[in-house]
Amino acid sequence: MAIATTNPATGQVEQTFAEHTDAEIEAALVRAVEAFADYRTRSVEDRAALVQAAAQIMDDDNERLARLAVVEMGKPLAQARAEVSKCATALRYYAEHAPAMLRDEPVTTEAESFKRYLPVGPVLAVMPWNFPFWQVVRFLAPAFMAGNVALLKHASNVPQCALALEQVFAQAGFPSGVMQTLLIGSAKVEKLLADPRVAAATLTGSEGAGAAVGANAGGQIKKTVLELGGSDPFLVMASADLSKAVATAVKARLQNNGQSCIAAKRFIVHESVYADFKAAFVEAFARQRVGDPLQEETDIGPIATEQGRADLVEQVGRAVEAGAEVLTGCEVLPGEGYFFSPGIIEIAAEQQSAEVFSEEMFGPVAMLFKTANLDEAIELANATTFGLGSVIFTRDRAEAERAASELEAGATFVNSMVASDPRLPFGGVKRSGYGRELSVEGMREFMNLKTVSMTDL
């Protein structure tokens, strides 16, 4: 895939970039090693000041950065602004809380014993296009506070966002080599993983990409964190606040043009409220305004790539062949760009076992299921290879507790949509990946938990 900005609202290539040569990659690795040797010795207070400065730059430059994201991957402008703001919030969170997270932890033994957390070195970050700033910053913020340095291989369709992030940290005063963007294709990742100067890797992306990075890094005995796809269930039980459930369901499915790994994708609704939920859900989808993502009134922008839209069309076609009924939308819209009308497909009980209904549809398509009880709802929710996020709407505490324990996912949100938060660990189970980002757990993924025991001092 060429490294280029292709505006998904027009289908036009706006700018292309030369891929970094092997010599340029080698120079970046040298810089990363040299930078780590110095940066790891800096006090946590010094690192915090740099991270705070980066947060302020992202706030000050919000509009320009947001528009870059819109042009490169098509999300509505208001959502792009919110993404940049969220990055600044995460940077400040780690600047403020990392000192406590990094403090030695005493352990009572016969000696003077404690646990110390130390940085591991240069980390390769392979990142996706759908949240071109947030996906990167949620790794960088804890990594930089921990004393690590980063090599960013961003998705090939968001090169300007990748370079803009590098510029943000340079402008904030980070030493040269602490944050470097590599403009390379996926074919060069394996060689980077094999390089002994790369200490670890993190990837957010497809199941296939995660499997490849995990296998290659495993062969080098290197730590990885993988955040992969999802087919998140959204359960609505009989006691739910239906109006809130519908409003949340619409946002949970259509945010970011439906292109989010933690978007709710399978809506599993109790039969007693099914008809009312269905009617309101269809009406809300039909009201969505699809159009130019730079216009303030737009609710849904284009699919990020032409191939992404083609994949969605193919999946909807297979769903219909398997017995699903299209209730609204699910159509390629005429004209330039990669627009697709947000849609809902209803799956009859006898068709629910078809494989297509447990897949991830990466776009604004919701799958609607009717269920008789919580047992059936949990069984259906878990009938997928994925396990990233999950939602249940209920006012019954016992139902909420069962969902929290029995839904096979890295997170369960009760009466709200799944969202990443710097204060909470984030990640999945099953084929949605392993390891955690964010919170203290995310910071410690790329740190050496060192046991220290001292006597006779």
GROMACS .gro file of C-alpha atoms in nm:
model
  457
    1MET     CA    1   0.000   0.000   0.000
    2ALA     CA    2   0.140   0.339  -0.101
    3ILE     CA    3   0.211   0.588   0.177
    4ALA     CA    4  -0.029   0.863   0.082
    5THR     CA    5  -0.311   1.089   0.190
    6THR     CA    6  -0.621   0.986  -0.005
    7ASN     CA    7  -0.918   1.197   0.099
    8PRO     CA    8  -1.200   0.944   0.152
    9ALA     CA    9  -1.463   1.213   0.098
   10THR     CA   10  -1.341   1.267  -0.260
   11GLY     CA   11  -1.135   0.961  -0.343
   12GLN     CA   12  -0.853   1.193  -0.454
   13VAL     CA   13  -0.487   1.145  -0.362
   14GLU     CA   14  -0.379   1.470  -0.200
   15GLN     CA   15  -0.018   1.394  -0.110
   16THR     CA   16   0.225   1.105  -0.143
   17PHE     CA   17   0.532   1.026   0.063
   18ALA     CA   18   0.854   0.842  -0.013
   19GLU     CA   19   0.907   0.535   0.202
   20HIS     CA   20   1.204   0.554   0.434
   21THR     CA   21   1.507   0.369   0.301
   22ASP     CA   22   1.698   0.101   0.488
   23ALA     CA   23   1.969   0.358   0.558
   24GLU     CA   24   1.714   0.598   0.708
   25ILE     CA   25   1.567   0.321   0.922
   26GLU     CA   26   1.914   0.230   1.045
   27ALA     CA   27   1.981   0.593   1.137
   28ALA     CA   28   1.652   0.604   1.329
   29LEU     CA   29   1.746   0.293   1.525
   30VAL     CA   30   2.082   0.443   1.616
   31ARG     CA   31   1.911   0.761   1.733
   32ALA     CA   32   1.657   0.562   1.937
   33VAL     CA   33   1.929   0.370   2.123
   34GLU     CA   34   2.126   0.686   2.194
   35ALA     CA   35   1.815   0.873   2.304
   36PHE     CA   36   1.710   0.592   2.540
   37ALA     CA   37   2.049   0.589   2.711
   38ASP     CA   38   1.995   0.953   2.807
   39TYR     CA   39   1.617   0.974   2.845
   40ARG     CA   40   1.589   0.682   3.087
   41THR     CA   41   1.815   0.869   3.333
   42ARG     CA   42   1.598   1.179   3.343
   43SER     CA   43   1.391   1.234   3.653
   44VAL     CA   44   1.022   1.160   3.642
   45GLU     CA   45   0.963   1.531   3.705
   46ASP     CA   46   1.161   1.623   3.391
   47ARG     CA   47   0.964   1.372   3.186
   48ALA     CA   48   0.637   1.504   3.328
   49ALA     CA   49   0.724   1.858   3.223
   50LEU     CA   50   0.785   1.741   2.866
   51VAL     CA   51   0.461   1.543   2.857
   52GLN     CA   52   0.266   1.842   2.995
   53ALA     CA   53   0.417   2.060   2.723
   54ALA     CA   54   0.303   1.813   2.457
   55ALA     CA   55  -0.049   1.820   2.601
   56GLN     CA   56  -0.060   2.198   2.578
   57ILE     CA   57   0.060   2.192   2.217
   58MET     CA   58  -0.215   1.946   2.123
   59ASP     CA   59  -0.473   2.172   2.287
   60ASP     CA   60  -0.335   2.483   2.119
   61ASP     CA   61  -0.315   2.315   1.778
   62ASN     CA   62  -0.643   2.123   1.808
   63GLU     CA   63  -0.811   2.256   1.496
   64ARG     CA   64  -0.522   2.193   1.258
   65LEU     CA   65  -0.462   1.844   1.392
   66ALA     CA   66  -0.832   1.759   1.381
   67ARG     CA   67  -0.862   1.868   1.019
   68LEU     CA   68  -0.563   1.651   0.928
   69ALA     CA   69  -0.745   1.349   1.067
   70VAL     CA   70  -1.064   1.435   0.880
   71VAL     CA   71  -0.885   1.471   0.548
   72GLU     CA   72  -0.687   1.151   0.592
   73MET     CA   73  -0.949   0.913   0.732
   74GLY     CA   74  -1.287   1.087   0.712
   75LYS     CA   75  -1.428   1.114   1.062
   76PRO     CA   76  -1.664   1.407   1.133
   77LEU     CA   77  -1.477   1.720   1.238
   78ALA     CA   78  -1.638   1.747   1.582
   79GLN     CA   79  -1.526   1.392   1.662
   80ALA     CA   80  -1.173   1.466   1.539
   81ARG     CA   81  -1.154   1.769   1.770
   82ALA     CA   82  -1.270   1.551   2.059
   83GLU     CA   83  -1.002   1.294   1.975
   84VAL     CA   84  -0.723   1.552   1.991
   85SER     CA   85  -0.859   1.686   2.320
   86LYS     CA   86  -0.867   1.334   2.460
   87CYS     CA   87  -0.499   1.297   2.373
   88ALA     CA   88  -0.415   1.608   2.573
   89THR     CA   89  -0.617   1.475   2.866
   90ALA     CA   90  -0.429   1.142   2.861
   91LEU     CA   91  -0.091   1.315   2.846
   92ARG     CA   92  -0.180   1.525   3.150
   93TYR     CA   93  -0.314   1.222   3.335
   94TYR     CA   94   0.015   1.039   3.304
   95ALA     CA   95   0.223   1.346   3.378
   96GLU     CA   96   0.031   1.384   3.704
   97HIS     CA   97  -0.008   1.020   3.809
   98ALA     CA   98   0.298   0.839   3.675
   99PRO     CA   99   0.527   0.944   3.963
  100ALA     CA  100   0.311   0.740   4.201
  101MET     CA  101   0.287   0.451   3.954
  102LEU     CA  102   0.665   0.437   3.923
  103ARG     CA  103   0.745   0.453   4.293
  104ASP     CA  104   0.934   0.159   4.445
  105GLU     CA  105   0.701  -0.084   4.622
  106PRO     CA  106   0.843  -0.224   4.948
  107VAL     CA  107   0.796  -0.593   5.027
  108THR     CA  108   0.840  -0.733   5.377
  109THR     CA  109   1.113  -1.000   5.383
  110GLU     CA  110   1.419  -1.073   5.597
  111ALA     CA  111   1.610  -0.824   5.381
  112GLU     CA  112   1.540  -0.473   5.255
  113SER     CA  113   1.328  -0.575   4.958
  114PHE     CA  114   1.127  -0.384   4.704
  115LYS     CA  115   0.988  -0.392   4.351
  116ARG     CA  116   1.126  -0.137   4.106
  117TYR     CA  117   0.982  -0.058   3.761
  118LEU     CA  118   1.238   0.024   3.493
  119PRO     CA  119   1.199   0.109   3.122
  120VAL     CA  120   1.281  -0.156   2.863
  121GLY     CA  121   1.407   0.056   2.573
  122PRO     CA  122   1.291   0.143   2.221
  123VAL     CA  123   0.938   0.014   2.157
  124LEU     CA  124   0.796  -0.033   1.807
  125ALA     CA  125   0.436   0.089   1.784
  126VAL     CA  126   0.235  -0.038   1.485
  127MET     CA  127  -0.078   0.174   1.482
  128PRO     CA  128  -0.408   0.195   1.287
  129TRP     CA  129  -0.576   0.478   1.102
  130ASN     CA  130  -0.916   0.491   1.271
  131PHE     CA  131  -0.808   0.706   1.567
  132PRO     CA  132  -0.485   0.836   1.416
  133PHE     CA  133  -0.388   1.045   1.719
  134TRP     CA  134  -0.552   0.871   2.014
  135GLN     CA  135  -0.433   0.519   1.933
  136VAL     CA  136  -0.075   0.646   1.932
  137VAL     CA  137  -0.092   0.880   2.231
  138ARG     CA  138  -0.249   0.622   2.458
  139PHE     CA  139   0.071   0.423   2.409
  140LEU     CA  140   0.313   0.718   2.407
  141ALA     CA  141   0.189   0.892   2.722
  142PRO     CA  142   0.268   0.605   2.963
  143ALA     CA  143   0.571   0.493   2.761
  144PHE     CA  144   0.736   0.835   2.779
  145MET     CA  145   0.664   0.875   3.148
  146ALA     CA  146   0.816   0.530   3.205
  147GLY     CA  147   1.138   0.636   3.031
  148ASN     CA  148   1.096   0.439   2.709
  149VAL     CA  149   1.142   0.575   2.357
  150ALA     CA  150   0.921   0.504   2.055
  151LEU     CA  151   0.943   0.411   1.689
  152LEU     CA  152   0.605   0.471   1.525
  153LYS     CA  153   0.499   0.275   1.218
  154HIS     CA  154   0.159   0.429   1.150
  155ALA     CA  155  -0.098   0.315   0.896
  156SER     CA  156   0.003   0.407   0.542
  157ASN     CA  157  -0.309   0.618   0.481
  158VAL     CA  158  -0.245   0.864   0.768
  159PRO     CA  159   0.115   0.980   0.712
  160GLN     CA  160   0.043   1.345   0.785
  161CYS     CA  161  -0.105   1.258   1.123
  162ALA     CA  162   0.201   1.044   1.199
  163LEU     CA  163   0.442   1.323   1.109
  164ALA     CA  164   0.234   1.579   1.298
  165LEU     CA  165   0.264   1.371   1.615
  166GLU     CA  166   0.640   1.355   1.577
  167GLN     CA  167   0.638   1.734   1.541
  168VAL     CA  168   0.426   1.778   1.855
  169PHE     CA  169   0.679   1.597   2.074
  170ALA     CA  170   0.975   1.769   1.912
  171GLN     CA  171   0.813   2.107   1.971
  172ALA     CA  172   0.747   2.010   2.332
  173GLY     CA  173   1.122   1.971   2.384
  174PHE     CA  174   1.163   1.594   2.379
  175PRO     CA  175   1.522   1.499   2.293
  176SER     CA  176   1.590   1.389   1.936
  177GLY     CA  177   1.523   1.018   1.892
  178VAL     CA  178   1.269   0.977   2.171
  179MET     CA  179   0.975   0.982   1.930
  180GLN     CA  180   1.037   0.896   1.565
  181THR     CA  181   0.792   0.825   1.284
  182LEU     CA  182   0.898   0.565   1.029
  183LEU     CA  183   0.726   0.599   0.693
  184ILE     CA  184   0.737   0.233   0.600
  185GLY     CA  185   0.504  -0.037   0.475
  186SER     CA  186   0.406  -0.349   0.665
  187ALA     CA  187   0.668  -0.555   0.482
  188LYS     CA  188   0.946  -0.389   0.683
  189VAL     CA  189   0.799  -0.459   1.025
  190GLU     CA  190   0.936  -0.814   1.052
  191LYS     CA  191   1.295  -0.695   1.004
  192LEU     CA  192   1.247  -0.427   1.268
  193LEU     CA  193   1.110  -0.681   1.514
  194ALA     CA  194   1.418  -0.898   1.454
  195ASP     CA  195   1.654  -0.611   1.532
  196PRO     CA  196   1.796  -0.650   1.884
  197ARG     CA  197   1.776  -0.275   1.939
  198VAL     CA  198   1.394  -0.294   1.936
  199ALA     CA  199   1.303  -0.408   2.287
  200ALA     CA  200   0.929  -0.471   2.247
  201ALA     CA  201   0.630  -0.398   2.027
  202THR     CA  202   0.270  -0.289   2.055
  203LEU     CA  203   0.010  -0.322   1.781
  204THR     CA  204  -0.346  -0.208   1.739
  205GLY     CA  205  -0.499  -0.343   1.422
  206SER     CA  206  -0.643  -0.643   1.247
  207GLU     CA  207  -0.635  -1.000   1.369
  208GLY     CA  208  -0.402  -1.096   1.084
  209ALA     CA  209  -0.158  -0.816   1.154
  210GLY     CA  210  -0.159  -0.899   1.523
  211ALA     CA  211  -0.092  -1.266   1.460
  212ALA     CA  212   0.204  -1.180   1.235
  213VAL     CA  213   0.360  -0.934   1.480
  214GLY     CA  214   0.298  -1.163   1.777
  215ALA     CA  215   0.456  -1.461   1.599
  216ASN     CA  216   0.759  -1.264   1.480
  217ALA     CA  217   0.818  -1.100   1.815
  218GLY     CA  218   0.769  -1.432   1.992
  219GLY     CA  219   1.044  -1.581   1.782
  220GLN     CA  220   1.272  -1.309   1.917
  221ILE     CA  221   1.147  -1.355   2.277
  222LYS     CA  222   1.014  -1.000   2.280
  223LYS     CA  223   0.719  -0.866   2.474
  224THR     CA  224   0.413  -0.758   2.274
  225VAL     CA  225   0.079  -0.602   2.351
  226LEU     CA  226  -0.191  -0.668   2.089
  227GLU     CA  227  -0.523  -0.485   2.068
  228LEU     CA  228  -0.710  -0.638   1.778
  229GLY     CA  229  -1.063  -0.654   1.639
  230GLY     CA  230  -1.394  -0.686   1.811
  231SER     CA  231  -1.754  -0.784   1.752
  232ASP     CA  232  -1.883  -0.626   2.069
  233PRO     CA  233  -2.225  -0.729   2.202
  234PHE     CA  234  -2.474  -0.473   2.332
  235LEU     CA  235  -2.739  -0.639   2.547
  236VAL     CA  236  -3.072  -0.471   2.620
  237MET     CA  237  -3.277  -0.645   2.890
  238ALA     CA  238  -3.642  -0.608   2.987
  239SER     CA  239  -3.575  -0.365   3.272
  240ALA     CA  240  -3.358  -0.129   3.066
  241ASP     CA  241  -3.419   0.244   3.031
  242LEU     CA  242  -3.517   0.204   2.666
  243SER     CA  243  -3.475   0.563   2.550
  244LYS     CA  244  -3.125   0.579   2.699
  245ALA     CA  245  -3.042   0.238   2.555
  246VAL     CA  246  -3.142   0.342   2.205
  247ALA     CA  247  -2.957   0.675   2.218
  248THR     CA  248  -2.645   0.503   2.349
  249ALA     CA  249  -2.672   0.222   2.094
  250VAL     CA  250  -2.679   0.468   1.805
  251LYS     CA  251  -2.369   0.648   1.929
  252ALA     CA  252  -2.193   0.324   2.022
  253ARG     CA  253  -2.238   0.188   1.670
  254LEU     CA  254  -2.193   0.499   1.455
  255GLN     CA  255  -1.918   0.691   1.632
  256ASN     CA  256  -1.614   0.734   1.406
  257ASN     CA  257  -1.827   0.634   1.106
  258GLY     CA  258  -1.871   0.293   1.269
  259GLN     CA  259  -1.498   0.221   1.234
  260SER     CA  260  -1.395   0.142   1.588
  261CYS     CA  261  -1.281  -0.187   1.738
  262ILE     CA  262  -1.483  -0.115   2.053
  263ALA     CA  263  -1.795  -0.004   1.867
  264ALA     CA  264  -2.103  -0.203   1.962
  265LYS     CA  265  -2.175  -0.427   1.664
  266ARG     CA  266  -2.424  -0.695   1.776
  267PHE     CA  267  -2.740  -0.568   1.947
  268ILE     CA  268  -2.904  -0.845   2.148
  269VAL     CA  269  -3.245  -0.732   2.273
  270HIS     CA  270  -3.493  -0.899   2.507
  271GLU     CA  271  -3.813  -1.002   2.330
  272SER     CA  272  -4.034  -0.799   2.566
  273VAL     CA  273  -3.880  -0.469   2.451
  274TYR     CA  274  -3.759  -0.580   2.109
  275ALA     CA  275  -4.030  -0.420   1.896
  276ASP     CA  276  -3.998  -0.080   2.064
  277PHE     CA  277  -3.618  -0.086   2.051
  278LYS     CA  278  -3.618  -0.190   1.688
  279ALA     CA  279  -3.856   0.086   1.581
  280ALA     CA  280  -3.663   0.359   1.761
  281PHE     CA  281  -3.325   0.222   1.647
  282VAL     CA  282  -3.426   0.216   1.280
  283GLU     CA  283  -3.573   0.566   1.302
  284ALA     CA  284  -3.254   0.703   1.460
  285PHE     CA  285  -3.033   0.544   1.192
  286ALA     CA  286  -3.252   0.684   0.915
  287ARG     CA  287  -3.207   1.037   1.058
  288GLN     CA  288  -2.828   1.030   1.036
  289ARG     CA  289  -2.684   1.295   0.804
  290VAL     CA  290  -2.416   1.149   0.577
  291GLY     CA  291  -2.187   1.392   0.402
  292ASP     CA  292  -1.871   1.602   0.397
  293PRO     CA  293  -1.697   1.535   0.730
  294LEU     CA  294  -1.561   1.890   0.739
  295GLN     CA  295  -1.915   2.027   0.764
  296GLU     CA  296  -2.035   2.080   1.120
  297GLU     CA  297  -2.381   1.933   1.054
  298THR     CA  298  -2.248   1.597   0.929
  299ASP     CA  299  -2.312   1.293   1.150
  300ILE     CA  300  -2.146   1.027   0.933
  301GLY     CA  301  -1.850   1.072   0.701
  302PRO     CA  302  -1.711   0.829   0.446
  303ILE     CA  303  -1.554   0.490   0.501
  304ALA     CA  304  -1.180   0.550   0.528
  305THR     CA  305  -1.075   0.349   0.223
  306GLU     CA  306  -1.229   0.216  -0.095
  307GLN     CA  307  -1.131  -0.138   0.006
  308GLY     CA  308  -1.292  -0.093   0.346
  309ARG     CA  309  -1.622  -0.003   0.183
  310ALA     CA  310  -1.594  -0.296  -0.057
  311ASP     CA  311  -1.537  -0.531   0.238
  312LEU     CA  312  -1.848  -0.395   0.409
  313VAL     CA  313  -2.059  -0.444   0.097
  314GLU     CA  314  -1.937  -0.803   0.070
  315GLN     CA  315  -2.019  -0.878   0.434
  316VAL     CA  316  -2.368  -0.732   0.411
  317GLY     CA  317  -2.425  -0.939   0.098
  318ARG     CA  318  -2.322  -1.257   0.277
  319ALA     CA  319  -2.544  -1.166   0.572
  320VAL     CA  320  -2.846  -1.130   0.345
  321GLU     CA  321  -2.764  -1.461   0.177
  322ALA     CA  322  -2.755  -1.619   0.523
  323GLY     CA  323  -3.107  -1.495   0.597
  324ALA     CA  324  -3.067  -1.145   0.740
  325GLU     CA  325  -3.311  -0.869   0.647
  326VAL     CA  326  -3.193  -0.515   0.581
  327LEU     CA  327  -3.413  -0.280   0.783
  328THR     CA  328  -3.254   0.046   0.668
  329GLY     CA  329  -2.945   0.171   0.484
  330CYS     CA  330  -2.653  -0.056   0.396
  331GLU     CA  331  -2.610   0.100   0.053
  332VAL     CA  332  -2.318   0.249  -0.138
  333LEU     CA  333  -2.404   0.613  -0.193
  334PRO     CA  334  -2.356   0.763  -0.541
  335GLY     CA  335  -2.095   1.027  -0.621
  336GLU     CA  336  -1.732   1.071  -0.531
  337GLY     CA  337  -1.579   0.941  -0.212
  338TYR     CA  338  -1.636   0.623  -0.014
  339PHE     CA  339  -1.976   0.693   0.138
  340PHE     CA  340  -2.203   0.419   0.271
  341SER     CA  341  -2.545   0.469   0.431
  342PRO     CA  342  -2.565   0.358   0.796
  343GLY     CA  343  -2.774   0.046   0.817
  344ILE     CA  344  -2.932  -0.218   1.037
  345ILE     CA  345  -2.970  -0.584   0.954
  346GLU     CA  346  -3.207  -0.807   1.148
  347ILE     CA  347  -3.111  -1.167   1.212
  348ALA     CA  348  -3.380  -1.429   1.269
  349ALA     CA  349  -3.330  -1.680   1.551
  350GLU     CA  350  -3.279  -1.971   1.315
  351GLN     CA  351  -2.999  -1.784   1.132
  352GLN     CA  352  -2.799  -1.668   1.434
  353SER     CA  353  -2.535  -1.939   1.409
  354ALA     CA  354  -2.417  -1.827   1.063
  355GLU     CA  355  -2.051  -1.727   1.081
  356VAL     CA  356  -2.099  -1.383   0.926
  357PHE     CA  357  -2.306  -1.273   1.227
  358SER     CA  358  -2.011  -1.312   1.466
  359GLU     CA  359  -1.762  -1.129   1.244
  360GLU     CA  360  -1.648  -0.773   1.282
  361MET     CA  361  -1.820  -0.535   1.041
  362PHE     CA  362  -1.592  -0.232   1.033
  363GLY     CA  363  -1.837   0.035   0.931
  364PRO     CA  364  -2.181   0.176   1.016
  365VAL     CA  365  -2.378  -0.149   1.012
  366ALA     CA  366  -2.561  -0.284   1.318
  367MET     CA  367  -2.673  -0.644   1.359
  368LEU     CA  368  -2.999  -0.688   1.552
  369PHE     CA  369  -3.092  -1.005   1.742
  370LYS     CA  370  -3.395  -1.099   1.955
  371THR     CA  371  -3.343  -1.303   2.270
  372ALA     CA  372  -3.574  -1.465   2.525
  373ASN     CA  373  -3.370  -1.427   2.845
  374LEU     CA  374  -3.031  -1.340   2.992
  375ASP     CA  375  -2.897  -1.694   2.958
  376GLU     CA  376  -2.964  -1.689   2.587
  377ALA     CA  377  -2.831  -1.334   2.551
  378ILE     CA  378  -2.498  -1.419   2.718
  379GLU     CA  379  -2.462  -1.736   2.510
  380LEU     CA  380  -2.517  -1.539   2.189
  381ALA     CA  381  -2.288  -1.257   2.304
  382ASN     CA  382  -2.006  -1.504   2.363
  383ALA     CA  383  -2.057  -1.686   2.032
  384THR     CA  384  -1.767  -1.510   1.861
  385THR     CA  385  -1.391  -1.548   1.845
  386PHE     CA  386  -1.357  -1.188   1.965
  387GLY     CA  387  -1.367  -1.055   2.320
  388LEU     CA  388  -1.291  -0.685   2.340
  389GLY     CA  389  -1.576  -0.486   2.494
  390SER     CA  390  -1.935  -0.553   2.596
  391VAL     CA  391  -2.239  -0.359   2.715
  392ILE     CA  392  -2.553  -0.446   2.906
  393PHE     CA  393  -2.850  -0.219   2.967
  394THR     CA  394  -3.045  -0.333   3.271
  395ARG     CA  395  -3.177  -0.198   3.600
  396ASP     CA  396  -3.146  -0.538   3.761
  397ARG     CA  397  -2.833  -0.563   3.976
  398ALA     CA  398  -2.821  -0.941   3.952
  399GLU     CA  399  -2.824  -0.924   3.571
  400ALA     CA  400  -2.546  -0.666   3.573
  401GLU     CA  401  -2.332  -0.881   3.804
  402ARG     CA  402  -2.381  -1.188   3.586
  403ALA     CA  403  -2.285  -0.993   3.276
  404ALA     CA  404  -1.973  -0.861   3.448
  405SER     CA  405  -1.861  -1.215   3.527
  406GLU     CA  406  -1.993  -1.415   3.231
  407LEU     CA  407  -1.947  -1.197   2.922
  408GLU     CA  408  -1.619  -1.302   2.759
  409ALA     CA  409  -1.460  -0.962   2.708
  410GLY     CA  410  -1.188  -0.735   2.836
  411ALA     CA  411  -1.450  -0.488   2.959
  412THR     CA  412  -1.817  -0.478   3.048
  413PHE     CA  413  -1.996  -0.144   3.070
  414VAL     CA  414  -2.336  -0.133   3.240
  415ASN     CA  415  -2.583   0.127   3.111
  416SER     CA  416  -2.318   0.313   2.911
  417MET     CA  417  -2.112   0.255   2.599
  418VAL     CA  418  -1.763   0.110   2.595
  419ALA     CA  419  -1.498   0.381   2.594
  420SER     CA  420  -1.126   0.395   2.661
  421ASP     CA  421  -1.022   0.603   2.961
  422PRO     CA  422  -0.667   0.675   3.086
  423ARG     CA  423  -0.779   0.577   3.436
  424LEU     CA  424  -0.895   0.228   3.331
  425PRO     CA  425  -0.701  -0.063   3.179
  426PHE     CA  426  -0.800  -0.139   2.819
  427GLY     CA  427  -0.763  -0.459   2.618
  428GLY     CA  428  -0.926  -0.781   2.513
  429VAL     CA  429  -0.938  -1.158   2.542
  430LYS     CA  430  -0.968  -1.442   2.290
  431ARG     CA  431  -0.876  -1.321   1.939
  432SER     CA  432  -0.913  -0.958   2.039
  433GLY     CA  433  -0.558  -0.969   2.168
  434TYR     CA  434  -0.370  -0.968   2.497
  435GLY     CA  435  -0.204  -0.729   2.733
  436ARG     CA  436  -0.344  -0.399   2.849
  437GLU     CA  437  -0.310  -0.034   2.758
  438LEU     CA  438  -0.381   0.265   2.982
  439SER     CA  439  -0.398   0.295   3.360
  440VAL     CA  440  -0.107   0.163   3.567
  441GLU     CA  441  -0.133  -0.177   3.398
  442GLY     CA  442  -0.072  -0.022   3.058
  443MET     CA  443   0.236   0.162   3.178
  444ARG     CA  444   0.387  -0.150   3.331
  445GLU     CA  445   0.344  -0.364   3.018
  446PHE     CA  446   0.667  -0.213   2.884
  447MET     CA  447   0.865  -0.200   3.205
  448ASN     CA  448   1.101  -0.442   3.373
  449LEU     CA  449   0.949  -0.538   3.707
  450LYS     CA  450   1.272  -0.581   3.895
  451THR     CA  451   1.305  -0.748   4.233
  452VAL     CA  452   1.564  -0.582   4.455
  453SER     CA  453   1.683  -0.737   4.782
  454MET     CA  454   1.950  -0.563   4.994
  455THR     CA  455   2.130  -0.682   5.305
  456ASP     CA  456   2.422  -0.567   5.518
  457LEU     CA  457   2.394  -0.203   5.418
   0.00000   0.00000   0.00000
